[in-house]
GROMACS .gro file of C-alpha atoms in nm:
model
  449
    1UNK     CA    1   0.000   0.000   0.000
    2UNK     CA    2   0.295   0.245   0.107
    3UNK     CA    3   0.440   0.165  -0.247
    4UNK     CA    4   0.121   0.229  -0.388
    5UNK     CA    5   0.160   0.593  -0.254
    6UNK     CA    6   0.474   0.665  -0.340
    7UNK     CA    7   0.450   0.530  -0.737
    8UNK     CA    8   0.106   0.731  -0.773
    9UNK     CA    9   0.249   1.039  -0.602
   10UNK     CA   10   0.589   1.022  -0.821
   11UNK     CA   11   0.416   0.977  -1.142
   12UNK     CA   12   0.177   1.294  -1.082
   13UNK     CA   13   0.453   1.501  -0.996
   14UNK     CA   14   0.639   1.404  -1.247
   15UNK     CA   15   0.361   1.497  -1.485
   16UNK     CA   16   0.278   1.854  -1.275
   17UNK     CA   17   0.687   1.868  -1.339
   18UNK     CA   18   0.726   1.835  -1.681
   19UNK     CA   19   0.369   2.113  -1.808
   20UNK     CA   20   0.542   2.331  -1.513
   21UNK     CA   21   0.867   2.337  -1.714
   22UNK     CA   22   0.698   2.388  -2.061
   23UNK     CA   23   0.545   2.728  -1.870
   24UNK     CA   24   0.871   2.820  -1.769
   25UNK     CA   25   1.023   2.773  -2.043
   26UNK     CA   26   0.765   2.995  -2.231
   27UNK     CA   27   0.789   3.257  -2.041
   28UNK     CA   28   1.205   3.281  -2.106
   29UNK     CA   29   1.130   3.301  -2.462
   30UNK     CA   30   0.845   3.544  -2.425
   31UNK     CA   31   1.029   3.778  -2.250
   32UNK     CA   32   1.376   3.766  -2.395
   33UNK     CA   33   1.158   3.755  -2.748
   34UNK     CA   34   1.246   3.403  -2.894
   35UNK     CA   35   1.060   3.192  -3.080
   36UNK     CA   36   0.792   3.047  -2.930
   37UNK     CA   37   0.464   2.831  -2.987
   38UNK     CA   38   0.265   2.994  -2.717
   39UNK     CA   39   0.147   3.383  -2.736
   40UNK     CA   40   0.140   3.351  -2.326
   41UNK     CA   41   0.171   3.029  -2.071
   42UNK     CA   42  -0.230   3.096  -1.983
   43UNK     CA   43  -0.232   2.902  -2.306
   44UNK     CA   44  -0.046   2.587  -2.200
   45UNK     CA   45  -0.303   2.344  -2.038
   46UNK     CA   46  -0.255   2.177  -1.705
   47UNK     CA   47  -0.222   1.825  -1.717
   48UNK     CA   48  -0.583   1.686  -1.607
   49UNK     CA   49  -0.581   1.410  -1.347
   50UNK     CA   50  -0.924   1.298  -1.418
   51UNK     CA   51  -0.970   0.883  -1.302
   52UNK     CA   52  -0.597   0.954  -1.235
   53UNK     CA   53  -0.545   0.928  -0.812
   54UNK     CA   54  -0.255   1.070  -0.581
   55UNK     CA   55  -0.230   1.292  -0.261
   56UNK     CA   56  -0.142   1.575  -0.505
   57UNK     CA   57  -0.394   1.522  -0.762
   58UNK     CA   58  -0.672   1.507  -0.462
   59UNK     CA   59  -0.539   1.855  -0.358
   60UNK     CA   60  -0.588   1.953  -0.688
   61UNK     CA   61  -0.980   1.905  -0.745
   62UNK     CA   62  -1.102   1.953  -0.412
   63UNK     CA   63  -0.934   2.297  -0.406
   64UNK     CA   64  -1.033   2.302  -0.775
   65UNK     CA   65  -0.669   2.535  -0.797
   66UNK     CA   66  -0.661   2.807  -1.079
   67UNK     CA   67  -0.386   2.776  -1.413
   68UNK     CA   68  -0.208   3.044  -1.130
   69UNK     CA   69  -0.229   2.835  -0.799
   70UNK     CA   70  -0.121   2.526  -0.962
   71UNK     CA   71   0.232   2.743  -1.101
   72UNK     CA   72   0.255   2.860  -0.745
   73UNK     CA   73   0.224   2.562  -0.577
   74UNK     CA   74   0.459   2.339  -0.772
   75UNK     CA   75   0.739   2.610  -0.782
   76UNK     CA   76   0.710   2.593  -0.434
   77UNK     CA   77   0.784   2.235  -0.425
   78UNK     CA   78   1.064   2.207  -0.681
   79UNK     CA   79   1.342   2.324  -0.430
   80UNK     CA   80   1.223   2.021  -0.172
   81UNK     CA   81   1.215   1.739  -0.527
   82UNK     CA   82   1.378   1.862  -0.812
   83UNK     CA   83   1.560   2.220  -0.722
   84UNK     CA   84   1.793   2.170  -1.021
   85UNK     CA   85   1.477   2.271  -1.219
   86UNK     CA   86   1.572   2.658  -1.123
   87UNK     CA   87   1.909   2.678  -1.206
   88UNK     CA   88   1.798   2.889  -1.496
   89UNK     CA   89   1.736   3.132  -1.250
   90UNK     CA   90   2.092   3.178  -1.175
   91UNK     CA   91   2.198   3.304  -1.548
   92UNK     CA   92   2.358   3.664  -1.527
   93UNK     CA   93   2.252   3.991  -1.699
   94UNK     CA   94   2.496   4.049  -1.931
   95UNK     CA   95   2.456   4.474  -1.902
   96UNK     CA   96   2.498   4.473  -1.545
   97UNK     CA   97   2.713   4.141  -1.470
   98UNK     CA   98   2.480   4.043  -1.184
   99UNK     CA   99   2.178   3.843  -1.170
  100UNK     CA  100   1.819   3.956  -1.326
  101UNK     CA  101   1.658   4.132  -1.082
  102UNK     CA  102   1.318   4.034  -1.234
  103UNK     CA  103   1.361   3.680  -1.170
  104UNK     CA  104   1.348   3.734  -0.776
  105UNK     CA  105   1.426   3.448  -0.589
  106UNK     CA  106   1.737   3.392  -0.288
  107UNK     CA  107   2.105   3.259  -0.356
  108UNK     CA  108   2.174   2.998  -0.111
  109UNK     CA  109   2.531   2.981   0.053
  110UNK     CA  110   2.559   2.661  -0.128
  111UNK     CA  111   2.477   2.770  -0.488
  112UNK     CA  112   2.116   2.662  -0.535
  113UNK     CA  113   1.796   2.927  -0.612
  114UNK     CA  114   1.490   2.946  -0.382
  115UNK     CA  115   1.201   3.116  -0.530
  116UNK     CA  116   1.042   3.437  -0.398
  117UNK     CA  117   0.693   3.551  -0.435
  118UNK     CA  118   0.860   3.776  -0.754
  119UNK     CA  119   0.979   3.481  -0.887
  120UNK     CA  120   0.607   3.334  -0.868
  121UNK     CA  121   0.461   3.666  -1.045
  122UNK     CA  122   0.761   3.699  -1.289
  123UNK     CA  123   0.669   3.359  -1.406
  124UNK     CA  124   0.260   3.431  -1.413
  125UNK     CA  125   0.270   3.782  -1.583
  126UNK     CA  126   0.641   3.868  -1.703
  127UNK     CA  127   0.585   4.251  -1.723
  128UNK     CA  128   0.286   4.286  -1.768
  129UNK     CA  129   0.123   4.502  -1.465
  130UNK     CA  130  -0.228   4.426  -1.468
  131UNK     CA  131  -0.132   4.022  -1.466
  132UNK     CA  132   0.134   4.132  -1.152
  133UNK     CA  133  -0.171   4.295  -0.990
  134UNK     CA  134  -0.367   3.953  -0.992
  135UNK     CA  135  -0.114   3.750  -0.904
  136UNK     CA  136  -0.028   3.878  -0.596
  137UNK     CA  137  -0.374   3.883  -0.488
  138UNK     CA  138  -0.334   3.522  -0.394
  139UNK     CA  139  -0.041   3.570  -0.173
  140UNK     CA  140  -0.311   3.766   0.082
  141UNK     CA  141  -0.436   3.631   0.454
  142UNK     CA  142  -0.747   3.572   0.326
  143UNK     CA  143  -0.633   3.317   0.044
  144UNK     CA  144  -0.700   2.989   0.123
  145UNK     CA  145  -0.319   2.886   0.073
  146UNK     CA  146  -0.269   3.084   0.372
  147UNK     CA  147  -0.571   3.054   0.563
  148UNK     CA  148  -0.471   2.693   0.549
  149UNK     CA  149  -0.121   2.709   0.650
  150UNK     CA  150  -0.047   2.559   0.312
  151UNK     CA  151   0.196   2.830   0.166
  152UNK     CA  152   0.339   3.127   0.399
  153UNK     CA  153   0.538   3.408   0.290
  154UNK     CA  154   0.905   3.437   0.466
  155UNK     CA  155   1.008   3.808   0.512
  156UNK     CA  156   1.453   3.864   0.386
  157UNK     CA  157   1.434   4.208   0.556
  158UNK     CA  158   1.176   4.382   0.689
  159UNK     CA  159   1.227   4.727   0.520
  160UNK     CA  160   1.192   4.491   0.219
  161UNK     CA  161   0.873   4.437  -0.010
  162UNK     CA  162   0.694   4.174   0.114
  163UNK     CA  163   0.736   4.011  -0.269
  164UNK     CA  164   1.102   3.994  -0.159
  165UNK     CA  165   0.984   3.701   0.092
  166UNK     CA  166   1.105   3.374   0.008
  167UNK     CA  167   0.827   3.136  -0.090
  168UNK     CA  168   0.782   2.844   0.137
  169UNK     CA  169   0.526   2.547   0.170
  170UNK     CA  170   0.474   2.394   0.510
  171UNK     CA  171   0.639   2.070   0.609
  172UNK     CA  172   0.337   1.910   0.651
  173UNK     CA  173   0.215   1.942   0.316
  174UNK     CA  174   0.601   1.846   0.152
  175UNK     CA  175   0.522   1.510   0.315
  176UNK     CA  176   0.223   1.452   0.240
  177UNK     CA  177   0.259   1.528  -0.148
  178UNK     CA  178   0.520   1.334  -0.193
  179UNK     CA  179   0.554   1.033   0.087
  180UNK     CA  180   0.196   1.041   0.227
  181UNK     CA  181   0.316   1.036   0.563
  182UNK     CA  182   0.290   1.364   0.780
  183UNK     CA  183   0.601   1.372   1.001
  184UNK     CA  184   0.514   1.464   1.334
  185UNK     CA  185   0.703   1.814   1.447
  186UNK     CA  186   1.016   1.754   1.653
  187UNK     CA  187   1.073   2.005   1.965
  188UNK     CA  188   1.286   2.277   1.896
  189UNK     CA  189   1.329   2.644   1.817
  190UNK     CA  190   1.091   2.609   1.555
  191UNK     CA  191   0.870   2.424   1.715
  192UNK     CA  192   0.848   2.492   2.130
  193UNK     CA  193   0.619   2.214   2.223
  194UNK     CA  194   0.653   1.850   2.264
  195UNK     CA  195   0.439   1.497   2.189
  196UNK     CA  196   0.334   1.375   2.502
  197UNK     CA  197   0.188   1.006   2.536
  198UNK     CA  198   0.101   0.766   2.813
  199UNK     CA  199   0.084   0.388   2.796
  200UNK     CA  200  -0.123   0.396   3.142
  201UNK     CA  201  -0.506   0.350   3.058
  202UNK     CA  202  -0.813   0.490   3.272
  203UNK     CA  203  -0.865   0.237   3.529
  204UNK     CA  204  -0.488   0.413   3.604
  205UNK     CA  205  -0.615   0.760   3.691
  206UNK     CA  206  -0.782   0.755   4.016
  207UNK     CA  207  -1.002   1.099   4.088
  208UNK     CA  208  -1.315   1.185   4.237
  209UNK     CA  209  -1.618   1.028   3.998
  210UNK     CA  210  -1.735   1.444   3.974
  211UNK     CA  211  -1.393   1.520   3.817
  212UNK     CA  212  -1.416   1.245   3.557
  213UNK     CA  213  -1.756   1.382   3.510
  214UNK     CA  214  -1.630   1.665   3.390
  215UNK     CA  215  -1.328   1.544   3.202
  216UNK     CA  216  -1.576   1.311   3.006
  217UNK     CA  217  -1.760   1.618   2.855
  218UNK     CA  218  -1.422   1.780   2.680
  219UNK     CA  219  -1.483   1.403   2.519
  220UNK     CA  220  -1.791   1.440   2.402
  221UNK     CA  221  -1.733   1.760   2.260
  222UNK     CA  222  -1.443   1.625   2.056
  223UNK     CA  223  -1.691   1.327   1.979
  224UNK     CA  224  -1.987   1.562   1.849
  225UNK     CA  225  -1.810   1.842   1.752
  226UNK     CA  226  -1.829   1.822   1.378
  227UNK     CA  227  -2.203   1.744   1.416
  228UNK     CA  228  -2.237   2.040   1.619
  229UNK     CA  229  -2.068   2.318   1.435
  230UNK     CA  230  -2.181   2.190   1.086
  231UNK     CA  231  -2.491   1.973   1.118
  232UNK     CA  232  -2.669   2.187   1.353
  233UNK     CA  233  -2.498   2.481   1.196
  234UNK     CA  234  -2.352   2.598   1.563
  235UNK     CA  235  -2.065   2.710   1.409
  236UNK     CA  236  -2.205   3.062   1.273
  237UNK     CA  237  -2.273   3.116   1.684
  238UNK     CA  238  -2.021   2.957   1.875
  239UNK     CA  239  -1.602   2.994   1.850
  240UNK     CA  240  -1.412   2.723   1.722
  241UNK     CA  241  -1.259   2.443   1.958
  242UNK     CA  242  -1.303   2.389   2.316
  243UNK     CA  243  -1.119   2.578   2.598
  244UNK     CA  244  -1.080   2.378   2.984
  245UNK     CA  245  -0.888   2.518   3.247
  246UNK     CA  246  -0.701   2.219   3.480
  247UNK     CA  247  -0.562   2.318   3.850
  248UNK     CA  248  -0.504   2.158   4.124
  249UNK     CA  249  -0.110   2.053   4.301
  250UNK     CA  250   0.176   1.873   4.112
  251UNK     CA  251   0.143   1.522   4.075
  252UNK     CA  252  -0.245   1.548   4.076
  253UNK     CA  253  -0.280   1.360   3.726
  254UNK     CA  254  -0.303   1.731   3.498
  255UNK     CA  255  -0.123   1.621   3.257
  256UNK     CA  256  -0.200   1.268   3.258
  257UNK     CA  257  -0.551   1.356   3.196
  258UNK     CA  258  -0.441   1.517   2.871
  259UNK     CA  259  -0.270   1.254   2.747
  260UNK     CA  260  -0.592   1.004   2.825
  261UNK     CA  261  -0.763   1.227   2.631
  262UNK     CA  262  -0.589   1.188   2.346
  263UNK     CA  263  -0.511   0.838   2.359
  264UNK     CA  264  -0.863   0.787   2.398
  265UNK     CA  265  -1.047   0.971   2.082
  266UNK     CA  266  -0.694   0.953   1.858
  267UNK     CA  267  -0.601   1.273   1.882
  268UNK     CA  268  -0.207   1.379   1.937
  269UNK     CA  269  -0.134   1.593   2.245
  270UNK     CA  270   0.112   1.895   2.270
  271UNK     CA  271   0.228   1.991   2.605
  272UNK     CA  272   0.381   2.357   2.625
  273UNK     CA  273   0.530   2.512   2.879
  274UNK     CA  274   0.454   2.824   2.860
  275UNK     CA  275   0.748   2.945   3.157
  276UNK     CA  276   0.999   2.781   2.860
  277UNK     CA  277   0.836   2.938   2.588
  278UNK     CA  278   0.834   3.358   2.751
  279UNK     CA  279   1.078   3.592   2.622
  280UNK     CA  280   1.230   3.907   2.789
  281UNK     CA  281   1.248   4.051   2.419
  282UNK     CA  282   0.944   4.194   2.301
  283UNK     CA  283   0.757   3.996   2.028
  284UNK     CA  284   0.947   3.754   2.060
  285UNK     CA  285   0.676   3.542   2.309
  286UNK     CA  286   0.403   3.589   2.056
  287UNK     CA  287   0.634   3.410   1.765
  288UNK     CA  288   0.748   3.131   2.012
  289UNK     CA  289   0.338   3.073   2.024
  290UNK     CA  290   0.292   3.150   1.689
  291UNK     CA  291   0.460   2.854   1.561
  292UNK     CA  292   0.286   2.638   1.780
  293UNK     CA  293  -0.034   2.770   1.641
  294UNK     CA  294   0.030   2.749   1.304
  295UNK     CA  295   0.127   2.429   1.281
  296UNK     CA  296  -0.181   2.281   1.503
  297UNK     CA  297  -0.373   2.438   1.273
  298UNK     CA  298  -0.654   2.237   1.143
  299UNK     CA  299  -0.512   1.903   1.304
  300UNK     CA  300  -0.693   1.839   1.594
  301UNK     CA  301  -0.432   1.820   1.839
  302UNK     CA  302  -0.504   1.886   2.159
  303UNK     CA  303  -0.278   2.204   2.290
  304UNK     CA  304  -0.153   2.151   2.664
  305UNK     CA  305  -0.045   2.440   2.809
  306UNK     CA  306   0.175   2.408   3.120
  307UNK     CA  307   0.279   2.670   3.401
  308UNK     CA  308  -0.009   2.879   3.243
  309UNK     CA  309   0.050   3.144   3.562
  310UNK     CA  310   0.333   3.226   3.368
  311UNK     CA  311   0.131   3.405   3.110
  312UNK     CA  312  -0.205   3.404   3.250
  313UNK     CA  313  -0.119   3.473   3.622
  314UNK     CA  314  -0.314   3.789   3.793
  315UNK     CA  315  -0.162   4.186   3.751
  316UNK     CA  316  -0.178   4.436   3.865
  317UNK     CA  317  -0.216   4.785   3.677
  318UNK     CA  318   0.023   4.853   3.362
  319UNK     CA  319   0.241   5.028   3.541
  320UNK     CA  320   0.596   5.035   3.263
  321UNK     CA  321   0.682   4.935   2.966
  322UNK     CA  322   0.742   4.561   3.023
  323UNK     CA  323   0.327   4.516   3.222
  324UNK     CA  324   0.233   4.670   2.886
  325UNK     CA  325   0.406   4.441   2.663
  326UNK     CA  326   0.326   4.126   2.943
  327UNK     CA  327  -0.053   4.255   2.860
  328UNK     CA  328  -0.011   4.230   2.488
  329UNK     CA  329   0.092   3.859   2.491
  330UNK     CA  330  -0.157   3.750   2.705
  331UNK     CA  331  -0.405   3.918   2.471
  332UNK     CA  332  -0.230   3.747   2.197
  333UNK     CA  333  -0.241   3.401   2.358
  334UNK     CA  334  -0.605   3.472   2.459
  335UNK     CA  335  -0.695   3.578   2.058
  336UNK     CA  336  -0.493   3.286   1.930
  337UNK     CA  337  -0.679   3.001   2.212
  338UNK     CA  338  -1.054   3.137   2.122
  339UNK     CA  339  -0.979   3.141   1.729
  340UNK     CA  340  -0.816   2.749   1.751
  341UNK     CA  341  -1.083   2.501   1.599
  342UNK     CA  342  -0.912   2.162   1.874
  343UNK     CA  343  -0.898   2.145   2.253
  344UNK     CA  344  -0.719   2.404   2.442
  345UNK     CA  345  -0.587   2.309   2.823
  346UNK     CA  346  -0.422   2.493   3.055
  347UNK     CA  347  -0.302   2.368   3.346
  348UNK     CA  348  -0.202   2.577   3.679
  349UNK     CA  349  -0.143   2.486   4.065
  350UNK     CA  350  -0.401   2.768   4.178
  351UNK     CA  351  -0.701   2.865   4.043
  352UNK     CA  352  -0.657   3.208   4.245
  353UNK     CA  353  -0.325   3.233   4.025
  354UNK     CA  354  -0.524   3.275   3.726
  355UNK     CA  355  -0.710   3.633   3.658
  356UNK     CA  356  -1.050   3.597   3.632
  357UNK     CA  357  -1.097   3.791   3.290
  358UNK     CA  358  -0.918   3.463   3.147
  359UNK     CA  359  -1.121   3.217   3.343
  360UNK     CA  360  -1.441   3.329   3.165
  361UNK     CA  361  -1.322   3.220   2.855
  362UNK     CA  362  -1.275   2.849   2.923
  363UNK     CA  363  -1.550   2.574   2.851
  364UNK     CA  364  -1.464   2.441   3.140
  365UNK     CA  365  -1.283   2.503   3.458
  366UNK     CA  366  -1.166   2.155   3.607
  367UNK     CA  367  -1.009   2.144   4.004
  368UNK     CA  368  -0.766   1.824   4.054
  369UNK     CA  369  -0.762   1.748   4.426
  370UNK     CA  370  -0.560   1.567   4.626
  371UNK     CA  371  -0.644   1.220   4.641
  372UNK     CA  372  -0.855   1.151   4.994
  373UNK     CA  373  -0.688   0.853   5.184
  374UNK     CA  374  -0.923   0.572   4.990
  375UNK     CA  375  -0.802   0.742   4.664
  376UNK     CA  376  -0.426   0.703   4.766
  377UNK     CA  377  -0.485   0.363   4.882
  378UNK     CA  378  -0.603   0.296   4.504
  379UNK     CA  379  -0.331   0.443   4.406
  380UNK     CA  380  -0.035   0.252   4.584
  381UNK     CA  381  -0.194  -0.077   4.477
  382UNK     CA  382  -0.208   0.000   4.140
  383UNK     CA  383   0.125   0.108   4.167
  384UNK     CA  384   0.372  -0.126   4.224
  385UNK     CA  385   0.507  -0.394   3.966
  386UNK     CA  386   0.330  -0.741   3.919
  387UNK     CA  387   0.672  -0.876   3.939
  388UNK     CA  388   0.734  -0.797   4.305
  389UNK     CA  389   0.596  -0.854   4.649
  390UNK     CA  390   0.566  -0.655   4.964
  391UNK     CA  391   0.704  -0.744   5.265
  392UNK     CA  392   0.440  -0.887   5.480
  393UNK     CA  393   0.415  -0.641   5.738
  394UNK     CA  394   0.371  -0.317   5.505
  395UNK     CA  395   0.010  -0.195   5.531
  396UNK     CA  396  -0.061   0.026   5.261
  397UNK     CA  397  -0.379   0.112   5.404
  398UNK     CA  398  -0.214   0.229   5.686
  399UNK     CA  399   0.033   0.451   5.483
  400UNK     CA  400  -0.274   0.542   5.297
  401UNK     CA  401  -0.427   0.736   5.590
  402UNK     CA  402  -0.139   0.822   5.702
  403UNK     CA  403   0.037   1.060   5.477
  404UNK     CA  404  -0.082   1.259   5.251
  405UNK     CA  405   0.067   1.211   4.901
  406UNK     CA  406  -0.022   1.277   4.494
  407UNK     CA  407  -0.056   1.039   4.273
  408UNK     CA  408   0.319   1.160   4.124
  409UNK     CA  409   0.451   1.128   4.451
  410UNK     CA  410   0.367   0.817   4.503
  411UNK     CA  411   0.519   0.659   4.198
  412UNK     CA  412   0.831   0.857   4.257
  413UNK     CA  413   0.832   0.632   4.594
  414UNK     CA  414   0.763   0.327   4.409
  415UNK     CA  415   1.068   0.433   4.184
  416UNK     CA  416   1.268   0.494   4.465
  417UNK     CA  417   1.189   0.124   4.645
  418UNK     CA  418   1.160  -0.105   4.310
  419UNK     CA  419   1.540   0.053   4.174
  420UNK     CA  420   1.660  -0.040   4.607
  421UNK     CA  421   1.501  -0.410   4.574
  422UNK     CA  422   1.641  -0.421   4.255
  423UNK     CA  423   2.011  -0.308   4.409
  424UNK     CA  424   1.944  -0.548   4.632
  425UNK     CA  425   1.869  -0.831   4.371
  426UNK     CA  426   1.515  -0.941   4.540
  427UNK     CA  427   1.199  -0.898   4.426
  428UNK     CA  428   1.047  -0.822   4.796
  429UNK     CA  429   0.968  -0.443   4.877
  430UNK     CA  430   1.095  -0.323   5.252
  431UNK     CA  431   0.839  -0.145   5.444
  432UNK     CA  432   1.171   0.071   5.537
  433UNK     CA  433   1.262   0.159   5.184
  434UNK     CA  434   0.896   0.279   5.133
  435UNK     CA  435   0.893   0.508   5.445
  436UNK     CA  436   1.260   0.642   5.364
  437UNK     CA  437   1.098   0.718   5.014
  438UNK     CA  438   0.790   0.885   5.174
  439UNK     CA  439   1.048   1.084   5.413
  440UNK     CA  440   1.224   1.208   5.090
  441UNK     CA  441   0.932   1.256   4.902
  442UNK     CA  442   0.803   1.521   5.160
  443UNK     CA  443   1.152   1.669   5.242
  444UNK     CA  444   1.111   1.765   4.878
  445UNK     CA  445   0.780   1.915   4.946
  446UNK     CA  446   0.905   2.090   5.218
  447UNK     CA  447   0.684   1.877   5.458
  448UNK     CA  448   0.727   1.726   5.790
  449UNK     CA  449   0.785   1.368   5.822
   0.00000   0.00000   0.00000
């Protein structure tokens, strides 16, 4: 099947290849006045991919792309397939000794051409003004190549024309034109957020039956969503996506909870953390987000936002120059949250942390407590390993009632004992290494033993 992909996907691009070089190669002769068959490239059909199927060629008609989008899109493919294709690009004016300024496009430090939007309009309308005026028309916000994080425009300089930008198509859609197979974004400058997965299951998570209540209807939303917004036509009244606010202590099963989620209705989950992602430079916290937006975009994933008092914490009045700019990325955060179409969490310690102006924009708001002492009992038989045994006289209903732990805490005991019964090459759990890993364990909370 994965061969199948790849041989239909080649074959189309080939073919989109070779009626993409017969336009270039038109409009060279047109506008250095050689002979030539066509009186402009409008006049050179578009291969038709009719019965014919491929990723590409499914782009194709359910976009239904104009003679123009179709240029666009496959010059902005050729540097990522074929980029030898635009060597042409490189030839020097003979007047001026330097390369023609018409054609646009980048140098790279290793030799090869990268296409601008100029390049892109050069191609479309040589010199002729009113065709220059159209084309650029679909390098707007509003056009769907953008509105669909498809194509984006990349800015040289910023005193520059913004038809200086280098053209660029996502990653995502490089991968799926040609392999099929959407990559998954790896964490980075580029990317500030990370894939976070579980292999525990429910019957792991122990909380209050009110609080899986309420977990169960971000759920259903991402079940009946679709129905909702289109069907019923909701989606001309409500905003996009779903918004939940999580808080409770560390170790209360926040995060966990996300990544249930998405294990459960097949959706990837993002965790950000927001404390990483804050600049001191101004603008620079709305980019960091920015790229996590605009890749989510239209995925599905579910966006887990960590340490959200970092951002969303209470102020006080603007009072310099860095409250004001605080302000403005919280408003862009806020903007960029209500305007995503998936599930938005955040996840904080204190619900007082959070300013109430924010709070009224979630869905939900959800309050993780700590486990009472039949939760925690739950939770340190579930956690141990079936491979080992306690010593007889532990009581972990005792312990239980005793202290009073999270559900994090109390596998970082269980770490602690299994890795000292290990050491010890048994398979029997001391009562003494669990109480020296409770004593650590609230040391670290700052907690009397």
């Amino acid at each position: 099947m994965v061969n199948n992909v790849l041989k239909d996907n080649a074959s189309v691009l080939n073919e989109e290849i070779s009626w993409f070089i017969k336009v270039l190669d038109t409009r060279l002769k047109l506008y250095f006045g050689h002979d030539c068959d066509y009186k402009d490239v409008q006049y050179i059909e578009p291969p038709n991919y009719n019965g014919i199927g491929s990723l590409y060629s499914d782009f194709i008609k359910h976009y239904k792309l104009t003679f123009e989008e179709r240029v666009i899109l496959v010059l902005s493919l050729i540097p990522h397939i074929k980029n030898q294709l635009l060597d042409v690009f490189l030839t020097n004016n003979t007047s001026t000794g330097q390369g023609y300024m018409e054609f646009g496009g980048v140098k790279t430090n290793n030799g090869a051409f990268l296409p601008t939007v100029e390049t892109a309009i050069f191609i479309l309308a040589g010199d002729n003004l009113e065709k220059r005026f159209s084309s650029v028309r679909i390098f707007e916000g509003d056009h769907f190549f953008s509105k669909h994080n498809i194509l984006s425009i990349e800015p040289i300089h910023q005193s520059e024309p913004h038809t200086y930008g280098l053209l660029k198509i996502s990653r995502e859609f490089i991968d799926y034109f040609t392999t099929g197979y959407v990559r998954k974004p790896n964490f980075g400058a580029d990317f500030p957020a990370r894939l976070i997965e579980t292999a525990m299951e429910w019957d792991d998570l122990v909380l209050e039956n009110y609080v899986i209540e309420q977990i169960m209807e971000i759920k259903t939303w991402l079940d009946y969503k679709d129905v909702l917004m289109n069907d019923w036509g909701l989606g001309k009244k409500l905003k996009p996506g779903y918004r939940s606010l999580f808080y409770g202590p560390p170790g209360t099963g926040k995060t966990l909870t996300a990544c249930l989620l998405g294990k459960m209705t097949g959706k990837d989950v993002y965790r950000i953390d927001l404390s990483t992602v804050i600049s001191k430079y101004v603008g620079e916290t709305e980019k960091n987000l920015e790229k996590v937006f605009n890749q989510a975009e239209h995925k599905n994933w579910i966006l887990f936002f960590d340490e959200a008092d970092a951002l969303f914490g209470k102020r006080t009045n603007v009072s310099d120059a860095h409250d004001k700019f605080a302000n403005q990325e919280v408003s862009f955060l806020l903007q960029r949250v209500e305007d995503y179409d998936g599930v938005v969490i955040l996840a904080s310690n204190f619900k007082s942390n959070i300013d109430e102006a924010f709070t009224r924009r979630f869905q939900s708001i959800i309050h993780f407590p700590m486990p009472n002492s039949e939760e925690r009992l739950k939770l340190w038989q579930k956690a141990f390993s079936s491979q080992c045994v306690l010593e007889e006289k532990s009581d972990l209903n005792e312990i239980a009632n005793r202290y009073e732990l999270s559900g994090g805490s109390v596998m970082n005991i269980v770490r602690f004992c299994s890795l000292k019964t290990l050491k010890r090459e048994s398979n029997i759990i001391l009562l003494e290494d669990i109480i020296e890993g409770i004593k650590k364990e609230l040391q670290k909370e700052g907690k009397t033993f």
